mmCIF file of C-alpha atoms in Angstrom:
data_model
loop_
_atom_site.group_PDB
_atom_site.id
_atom_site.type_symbol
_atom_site.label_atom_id
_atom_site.label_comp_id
_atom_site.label_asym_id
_atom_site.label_seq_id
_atom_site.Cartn_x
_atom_site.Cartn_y
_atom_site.Cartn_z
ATOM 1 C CA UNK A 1 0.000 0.000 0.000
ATOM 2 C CA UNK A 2 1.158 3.209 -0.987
ATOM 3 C CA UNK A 3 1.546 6.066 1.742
ATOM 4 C CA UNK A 4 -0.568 8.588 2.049
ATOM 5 C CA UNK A 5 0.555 12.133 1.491
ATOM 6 C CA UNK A 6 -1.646 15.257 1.892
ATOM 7 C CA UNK A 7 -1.432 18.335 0.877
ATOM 8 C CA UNK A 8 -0.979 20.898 3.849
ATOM 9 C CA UNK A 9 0.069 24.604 4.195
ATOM 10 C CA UNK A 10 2.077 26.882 7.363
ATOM 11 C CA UNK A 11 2.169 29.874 8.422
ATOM 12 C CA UNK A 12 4.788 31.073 10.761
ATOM 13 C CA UNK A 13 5.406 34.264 12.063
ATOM 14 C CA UNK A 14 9.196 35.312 12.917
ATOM 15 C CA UNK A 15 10.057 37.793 15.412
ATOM 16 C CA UNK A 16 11.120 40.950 13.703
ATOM 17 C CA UNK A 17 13.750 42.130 16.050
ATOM 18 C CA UNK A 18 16.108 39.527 14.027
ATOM 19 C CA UNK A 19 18.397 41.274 11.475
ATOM 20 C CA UNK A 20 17.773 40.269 7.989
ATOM 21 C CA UNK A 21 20.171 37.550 7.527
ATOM 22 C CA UNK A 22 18.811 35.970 10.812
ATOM 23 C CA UNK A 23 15.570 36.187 9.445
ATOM 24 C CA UNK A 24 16.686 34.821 5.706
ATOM 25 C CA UNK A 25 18.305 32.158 7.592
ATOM 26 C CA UNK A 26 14.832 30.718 9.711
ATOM 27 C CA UNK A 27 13.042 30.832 6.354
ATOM 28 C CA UNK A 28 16.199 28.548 4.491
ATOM 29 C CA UNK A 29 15.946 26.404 7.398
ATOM 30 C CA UNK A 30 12.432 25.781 7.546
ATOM 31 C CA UNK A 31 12.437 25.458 3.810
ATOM 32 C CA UNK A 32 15.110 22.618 4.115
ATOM 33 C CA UNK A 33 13.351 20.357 6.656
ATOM 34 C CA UNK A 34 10.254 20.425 4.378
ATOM 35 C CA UNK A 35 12.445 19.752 1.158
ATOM 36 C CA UNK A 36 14.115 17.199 3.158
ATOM 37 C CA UNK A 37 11.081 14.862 4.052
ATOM 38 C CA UNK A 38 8.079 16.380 1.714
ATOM 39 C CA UNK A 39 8.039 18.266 -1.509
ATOM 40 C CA UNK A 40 7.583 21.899 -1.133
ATOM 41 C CA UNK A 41 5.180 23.296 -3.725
ATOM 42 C CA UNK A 42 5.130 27.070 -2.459
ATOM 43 C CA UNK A 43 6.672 29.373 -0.559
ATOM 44 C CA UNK A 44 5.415 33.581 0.240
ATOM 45 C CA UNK A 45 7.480 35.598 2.339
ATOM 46 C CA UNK A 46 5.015 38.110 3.016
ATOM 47 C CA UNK A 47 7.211 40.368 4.745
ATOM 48 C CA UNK A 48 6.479 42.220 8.196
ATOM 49 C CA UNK A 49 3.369 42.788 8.901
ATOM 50 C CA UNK A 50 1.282 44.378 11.809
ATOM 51 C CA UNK A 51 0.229 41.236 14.304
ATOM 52 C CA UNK A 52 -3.916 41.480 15.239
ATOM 53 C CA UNK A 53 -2.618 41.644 18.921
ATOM 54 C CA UNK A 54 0.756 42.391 20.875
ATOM 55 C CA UNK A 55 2.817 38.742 21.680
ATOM 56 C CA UNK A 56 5.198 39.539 24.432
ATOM 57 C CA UNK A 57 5.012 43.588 23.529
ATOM 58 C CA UNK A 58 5.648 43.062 20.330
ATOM 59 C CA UNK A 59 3.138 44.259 17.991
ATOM 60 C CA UNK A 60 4.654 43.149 14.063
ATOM 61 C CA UNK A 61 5.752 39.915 13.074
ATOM 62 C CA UNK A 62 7.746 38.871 9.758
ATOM 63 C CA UNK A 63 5.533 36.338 8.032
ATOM 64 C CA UNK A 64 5.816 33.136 5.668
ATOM 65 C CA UNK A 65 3.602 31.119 4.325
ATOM 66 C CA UNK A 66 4.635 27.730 2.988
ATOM 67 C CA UNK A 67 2.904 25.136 1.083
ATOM 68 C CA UNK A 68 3.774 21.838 1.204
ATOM 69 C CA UNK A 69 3.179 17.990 -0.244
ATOM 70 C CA UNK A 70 4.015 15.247 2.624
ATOM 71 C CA UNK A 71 2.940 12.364 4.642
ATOM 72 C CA UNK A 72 1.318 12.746 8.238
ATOM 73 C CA UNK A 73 5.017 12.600 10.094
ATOM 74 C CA UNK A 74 6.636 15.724 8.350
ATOM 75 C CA UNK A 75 3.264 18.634 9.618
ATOM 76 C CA UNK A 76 3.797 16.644 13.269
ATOM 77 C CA UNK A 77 7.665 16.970 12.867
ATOM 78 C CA UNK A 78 7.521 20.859 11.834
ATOM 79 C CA UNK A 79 5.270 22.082 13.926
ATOM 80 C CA UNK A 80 7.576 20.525 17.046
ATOM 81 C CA UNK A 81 10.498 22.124 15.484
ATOM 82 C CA UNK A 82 8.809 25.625 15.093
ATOM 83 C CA UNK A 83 7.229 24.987 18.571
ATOM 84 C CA UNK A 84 10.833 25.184 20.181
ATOM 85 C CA UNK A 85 12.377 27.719 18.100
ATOM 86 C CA UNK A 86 12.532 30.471 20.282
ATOM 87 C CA UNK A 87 12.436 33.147 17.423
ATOM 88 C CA UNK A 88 9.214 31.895 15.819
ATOM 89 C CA UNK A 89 6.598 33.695 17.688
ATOM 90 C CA UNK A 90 3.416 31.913 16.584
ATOM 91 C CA UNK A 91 3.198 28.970 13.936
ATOM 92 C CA UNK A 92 -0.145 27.432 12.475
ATOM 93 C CA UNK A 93 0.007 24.282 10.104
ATOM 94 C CA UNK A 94 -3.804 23.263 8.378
ATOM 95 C CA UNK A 95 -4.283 20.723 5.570
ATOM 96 C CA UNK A 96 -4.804 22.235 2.163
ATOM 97 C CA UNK A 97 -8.209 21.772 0.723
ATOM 98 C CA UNK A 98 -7.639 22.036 -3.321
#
C-alpha cells in the first residue's frame, strides 16, 4: 500500500527584532526540513506585517507562508520544530483543501 501524502500549508510568524540575515536564515531552514522529508510546492514571504494583537510587547511579526506535499510525520515533525524555536513567535500548520 502506498503512503498517504496530503497536501498541507504553514504559516509562521518570525520575530522581527532579528536582522535580515537571521531572518533569511529561519526561512532557508524551515524550507530545508520540508524539502528534506516532503516536496515543497510554495513558498510567500510576506514580509512584516502588523500582528492582530501584541505577543510579548511586540506588535509586528515577519511572516511566511509555505505550502507543502508530505505524509502525516513531516506537519507533526515541523510544527515541534517551530514549537521550540525560540524566534518563531506563533506557527499554524492546516491541511490544504484544493
Amino acid at each position: 500500500m502506498a503512503k498517504a501524502t496530503e497536501k498541507y500549508e504553514v504559516m509562521y510568524i518570525i520575530n522581527p527584532n532579528l536582522s535580515e540575515e537571521e531572518t533569511a536564515a529561519k526561512v532557508e531552514k524551515f524550507k530545508s526540513i520540508v524539502e528534506a522529508a516532503g516536496t515543497l510546492d510554495e513558498i510567500e514571504e510576506m514580509g512584516k506585517r502588523k500582528l492582530a494583537y501584541e505577543i510579548n510587547y511586540i506588535s509586528e511579526g515577519y511572516y511566511v507562508l509555505m505550502k507543502f506535499t508530505s505524509g502525516p510525520e513531516l506537519p507533526a515533525e515541523l510544527d515541534r520544530l517551530l514549537g521550540i524555536d525560540e524566534s518563531i513567535m506563533r506557527r499554524l500548520i492546516t491541511l490544504r483543501a484544493e
